[in-house]
Amino acid sequence: MMSTSHAQSSSTAGEHATPASIVDALKTVAGNPPKVRASFAKGQCVRGTYTPAAAASGITRSVSFTKPQPVRARFSMGGGNPHVPDTNKLVLRGLSVAIGEGNQQTDLLVENAPVHFARTLDQMLGFLRARAPGEDGKPDAAKVKAFSDANPETLNQAHFVAARPLPGSFAGTTYWGVHAFPAMSATGETRLIKFKVVPAAGEITLTDDAAKDRPADFLFQDLRERIARGDVRFDVLAILGKAGDPTQDVTVRWPDEDARETVKLGTIALTAIDNNEACDATIFNPGTLADGIGRPSDEIFAARSAAYAISLGKRR
Ligand code: HEM
């Protein structure tokens, strides 16, 4: 394929991204570690329960959110490197939650940033390819800069994370579902919501200085200690949408999103560490949504289920 180096770094030179090419690019950026997820590779599977709040049915008729349910969940570090130290401030923290089972199941995948790093699939592929390691094992800083200059919104997520202190506990971190989901209430009213998962313990953070002495797996040690103490709970909130809110661009937040009205749907209590095989044998599938929560209509969401299935196939 003929292209200048600039064209390569700022676009995918006419080629359209697919879930498969994105998974390949995620693996390449991470240095192709075998048998692990293409993204959020380092993680711990846990179990617990979901308890609905009284107001949930005013937002969604979904049995996943309006009835008590068992929960399987996984806390994770972003990126495809299964050995990334928990002191790394640049990668995301993730939480995947399968609420309920069978036709009552909804998979809620959330991360500690309210925006994604790309607006379109082509832009996501360009972002990842610009960061592919060269022969020295490092990305080419000039390529990354050229891509960022041409695609400034792809830095929104990194800027958000960089502006906040380092997470000191998975149980003390706020996570967002990023996409706008149509929710159908028990009385048949439909509105857009965004999911926000807020720690009952409040925000637990570390200064960069304090983080220097922490072991590489300190978040996972902390998780085991807190679960043993019965101390890992989150409120699941619906942030209420308004007419005119952007629904197609996952690199931007809704206007005044932090000041929006929220409704508490319920509480997740994570009470046991599980064998990782219980999570690794399958995927948390963003497309698994019990009746009452619809699919977000943006382009990024549409590609996710296929990408997760391809990643599962590669790591089996
Ligand atoms: C708002 C956007 C996104 C969020 C919040 C998000 C969040 C997550 C989380 C929490 C996991 C860990 C799943 C687990 O614990 O098993 C994950 C895995 C993954 N994500 Fe995403 N993700 C997003 C967008 C995307 C997109 C657009 C793609 C590709 C098109 C993608 C590809 C993957 C892949 C391949 C995995 C590994 C799946 C597996 O092997 O099980 N993600 N993501």
mmCIF file of N, CA and C and ligand atoms in Angstrom, residues 22-23 26 37-40 74 76 94-96 109-111 116 121 124 176-179 282-284 300 303-304 307-308 311-312 315, ligand 1:
data_model
loop_
_atom_site.group_PDB
_atom_site.id
_atom_site.type_symbol
_atom_site.label_atom_id
_atom_site.label_comp_id
_atom_site.label_asym_id
_atom_site.label_seq_id
_atom_site.Cartn_x
_atom_site.Cartn_y
_atom_site.Cartn_z
ATOM 1 N N ILE A 22 -8.894 -4.287 14.775
ATOM 2 C CA ILE A 22 -8.696 -3.601 16.062
ATOM 3 C C ILE A 22 -8.077 -4.558 17.085
ATOM 4 N N VAL A 23 -8.580 -5.787 17.136
ATOM 5 C CA VAL A 23 -8.014 -6.757 18.090
ATOM 6 C C VAL A 23 -6.545 -7.003 17.762
ATOM 7 N N LEU A 26 -4.608 -4.016 19.015
ATOM 8 C CA LEU A 26 -4.489 -4.034 20.487
ATOM 9 C C LEU A 26 -3.378 -5.001 20.899
ATOM 10 N N ARG A 37 -6.362 -11.575 27.372
ATOM 11 C CA ARG A 37 -7.270 -10.654 26.690
ATOM 12 C C ARG A 37 -6.488 -9.611 25.898
ATOM 13 N N ALA A 38 -7.068 -9.202 24.774
ATOM 14 C CA ALA A 38 -6.451 -8.154 23.954
ATOM 15 C C ALA A 38 -6.456 -6.822 24.687
ATOM 16 N N SER A 39 -7.316 -6.677 25.664
ATOM 17 C CA SER A 39 -7.455 -5.433 26.413
ATOM 18 C C SER A 39 -7.871 -5.792 27.840
ATOM 19 N N PHE A 40 -7.440 -4.994 28.807
ATOM 20 C CA PHE A 40 -7.736 -5.289 30.221
ATOM 21 C C PHE A 40 -7.269 -6.707 30.571
ATOM 22 N N ARG A 74 -15.312 -8.766 37.326
ATOM 23 C CA ARG A 74 -13.850 -8.831 37.166
ATOM 24 C C ARG A 74 -13.281 -7.423 37.217
ATOM 25 N N SER A 76 -9.975 -5.020 36.633
ATOM 26 C CA SER A 76 -8.868 -5.172 35.685
ATOM 27 C C SER A 76 -8.070 -3.893 35.516
ATOM 28 N N GLY A 94 -10.556 -1.142 35.035
ATOM 29 C CA GLY A 94 -11.830 -1.615 34.486
ATOM 30 C C GLY A 94 -12.606 -2.430 35.499
ATOM 31 N N LEU A 95 -13.907 -2.468 35.315
ATOM 32 C CA LEU A 95 -14.786 -3.339 36.111
ATOM 33 C C LEU A 95 -15.855 -3.880 35.164
ATOM 34 N N SER A 96 -15.924 -5.206 35.074
ATOM 35 C CA SER A 96 -16.959 -5.873 34.277
ATOM 36 C C SER A 96 -17.881 -6.596 35.236
ATOM 37 N N LEU A 109 -20.025 -3.137 31.490
ATOM 38 C CA LEU A 109 -18.569 -2.967 31.427
ATOM 39 C C LEU A 109 -18.261 -1.492 31.622
ATOM 40 N N VAL A 110 -17.507 -1.194 32.665
ATOM 41 C CA VAL A 110 -17.240 0.201 33.020
ATOM 42 C C VAL A 110 -15.748 0.400 33.265
ATOM 43 N N GLU A 111 -15.302 1.632 33.118
ATOM 44 C CA GLU A 111 -13.878 1.952 33.304
ATOM 45 C C GLU A 111 -13.763 3.298 34.014
ATOM 46 N N HIS A 116 -14.339 7.469 25.764
ATOM 47 C CA HIS A 116 -13.471 6.532 25.045
ATOM 48 C C HIS A 116 -12.402 7.351 24.303
ATOM 49 N N LEU A 121 -14.395 3.781 14.534
ATOM 50 C CA LEU A 121 -13.531 2.594 14.506
ATOM 51 C C LEU A 121 -12.239 2.874 13.732
ATOM 52 N N MET A 124 -10.005 4.678 15.954
ATOM 53 C CA MET A 124 -9.452 3.786 16.990
ATOM 54 C C MET A 124 -8.270 2.990 16.427
ATOM 55 N N TRP A 176 -17.269 4.488 34.760
ATOM 56 C CA TRP A 176 -18.332 4.942 33.862
ATOM 57 C C TRP A 176 -18.568 3.935 32.726
ATOM 58 N N GLY A 177 -19.824 3.873 32.264
ATOM 59 C CA GLY A 177 -20.181 3.007 31.129
ATOM 60 C C GLY A 177 -20.022 3.678 29.774
ATOM 61 N N VAL A 178 -19.733 4.961 29.757
ATOM 62 C CA VAL A 178 -19.347 5.764 28.585
ATOM 63 C C VAL A 178 -20.470 5.980 27.559
ATOM 64 N N HIS A 179 -21.054 4.909 27.049
ATOM 65 C CA HIS A 179 -22.077 5.032 25.994
ATOM 66 C C HIS A 179 -23.413 5.536 26.565
ATOM 67 N N THR A 282 -14.999 -17.259 29.362
ATOM 68 C CA THR A 282 -16.017 -16.628 28.524
ATOM 69 C C THR A 282 -15.710 -15.132 28.425
ATOM 70 N N ILE A 283 -16.652 -14.365 27.896
ATOM 71 C CA ILE A 283 -16.463 -12.916 27.849
ATOM 72 C C ILE A 283 -17.574 -12.229 28.645
ATOM 73 N N PHE A 284 -17.274 -11.045 29.110
ATOM 74 C CA PHE A 284 -18.324 -10.103 29.474
ATOM 75 C C PHE A 284 -18.681 -9.434 28.149
ATOM 76 N N ILE A 300 -18.883 2.892 17.874
ATOM 77 C CA ILE A 300 -17.926 2.150 18.701
ATOM 78 C C ILE A 300 -18.638 0.984 19.391
ATOM 79 N N ALA A 303 -19.234 -2.303 17.432
ATOM 80 C CA ALA A 303 -18.105 -3.191 17.120
ATOM 81 C C ALA A 303 -17.662 -4.026 18.314
ATOM 82 N N ARG A 304 -18.173 -3.712 19.485
ATOM 83 C CA ARG A 304 -17.543 -4.294 20.671
ATOM 84 C C ARG A 304 -17.768 -5.799 20.813
ATOM 85 N N ALA A 307 -15.538 -7.843 18.661
ATOM 86 C CA ALA A 307 -14.123 -7.749 19.065
ATOM 87 C C ALA A 307 -13.846 -8.637 20.285
ATOM 88 N N TYR A 308 -14.786 -8.654 21.234
ATOM 89 C CA TYR A 308 -14.565 -9.447 22.450
ATOM 90 C C TYR A 308 -14.567 -10.943 22.119
ATOM 91 N N SER A 311 -11.251 -11.792 20.478
ATOM 92 C CA SER A 311 -10.212 -11.858 21.510
ATOM 93 C C SER A 311 -10.303 -13.170 22.289
ATOM 94 N N LEU A 312 -11.533 -13.590 22.599
ATOM 95 C CA LEU A 312 -11.720 -14.864 23.323
ATOM 96 C C LEU A 312 -11.160 -16.019 22.497
ATOM 97 N N ARG A 315 -7.346 -16.094 22.724
ATOM 98 C CA ARG A 315 -6.691 -16.399 24.005
ATOM 99 C C ARG A 315 -7.013 -17.794 24.519
HETATM 100 C C1 HEM B 1 -16.507 2.736 25.870
HETATM 101 C C2 HEM B 1 -15.738 1.868 25.417
HETATM 102 C C3 HEM B 1 -15.180 0.663 26.133
HETATM 103 C C4 HEM B 1 -15.181 0.253 27.444
HETATM 104 C C5 HEM B 1 -15.806 0.963 28.637
HETATM 105 C C6 HEM B 1 -14.474 -1.018 27.491
HETATM 106 C C7 HEM B 1 -14.245 -1.766 28.639
HETATM 107 C C8 HEM B 1 -13.679 -3.004 28.682
HETATM 108 C C9 HEM B 1 -13.476 -3.817 29.869
HETATM 109 C C10 HEM B 1 -13.880 -3.430 31.287
HETATM 110 C C11 HEM B 1 -12.883 -4.976 29.483
HETATM 111 C C12 HEM B 1 -12.484 -6.152 30.373
HETATM 112 C C13 HEM B 1 -13.434 -7.283 30.150
HETATM 113 C C14 HEM B 1 -13.180 -8.411 31.100
HETATM 114 O O1 HEM B 1 -13.011 -8.161 32.316
HETATM 115 O O2 HEM B 1 -13.207 -9.599 30.670
HETATM 116 C C15 HEM B 1 -12.690 -4.899 28.068
HETATM 117 C C16 HEM B 1 -12.114 -5.889 27.314
HETATM 118 C C17 HEM B 1 -11.948 -5.797 25.970
HETATM 119 N N1 HEM B 1 -12.260 -4.722 25.159
HETATM 120 FE FE1 HEM B 1 -13.244 -3.072 25.686
HETATM 121 N N2 HEM B 1 -14.094 -1.350 26.225
HETATM 122 C C18 HEM B 1 -14.507 -0.347 25.375
HETATM 123 C C19 HEM B 1 -14.387 -0.295 24.027
HETATM 124 C C20 HEM B 1 -13.855 -1.267 23.282
HETATM 125 C C21 HEM B 1 -13.825 -1.283 21.838
HETATM 126 C C22 HEM B 1 -14.419 -0.209 20.931
HETATM 127 C C23 HEM B 1 -13.195 -2.408 21.465
HETATM 128 C C24 HEM B 1 -12.917 -2.920 20.084
HETATM 129 C C25 HEM B 1 -13.590 -2.613 19.010
HETATM 130 C C26 HEM B 1 -12.833 -3.116 22.672
HETATM 131 C C27 HEM B 1 -12.160 -4.298 22.725
HETATM 132 C C28 HEM B 1 -11.965 -5.054 23.850
HETATM 133 C C29 HEM B 1 -11.405 -6.393 23.826
HETATM 134 C C30 HEM B 1 -10.942 -7.148 22.592
HETATM 135 C C31 HEM B 1 -11.406 -6.875 25.150
HETATM 136 C C32 HEM B 1 -10.954 -8.236 25.643
HETATM 137 C C33 HEM B 1 -12.171 -9.144 25.609
HETATM 138 C C34 HEM B 1 -11.889 -10.570 26.063
HETATM 139 O O3 HEM B 1 -10.920 -11.196 25.600
HETATM 140 O O4 HEM B 1 -12.673 -11.094 26.885
HETATM 141 N N3 HEM B 1 -13.259 -2.410 23.757
HETATM 142 N N4 HEM B 1 -13.179 -3.705 27.595
#
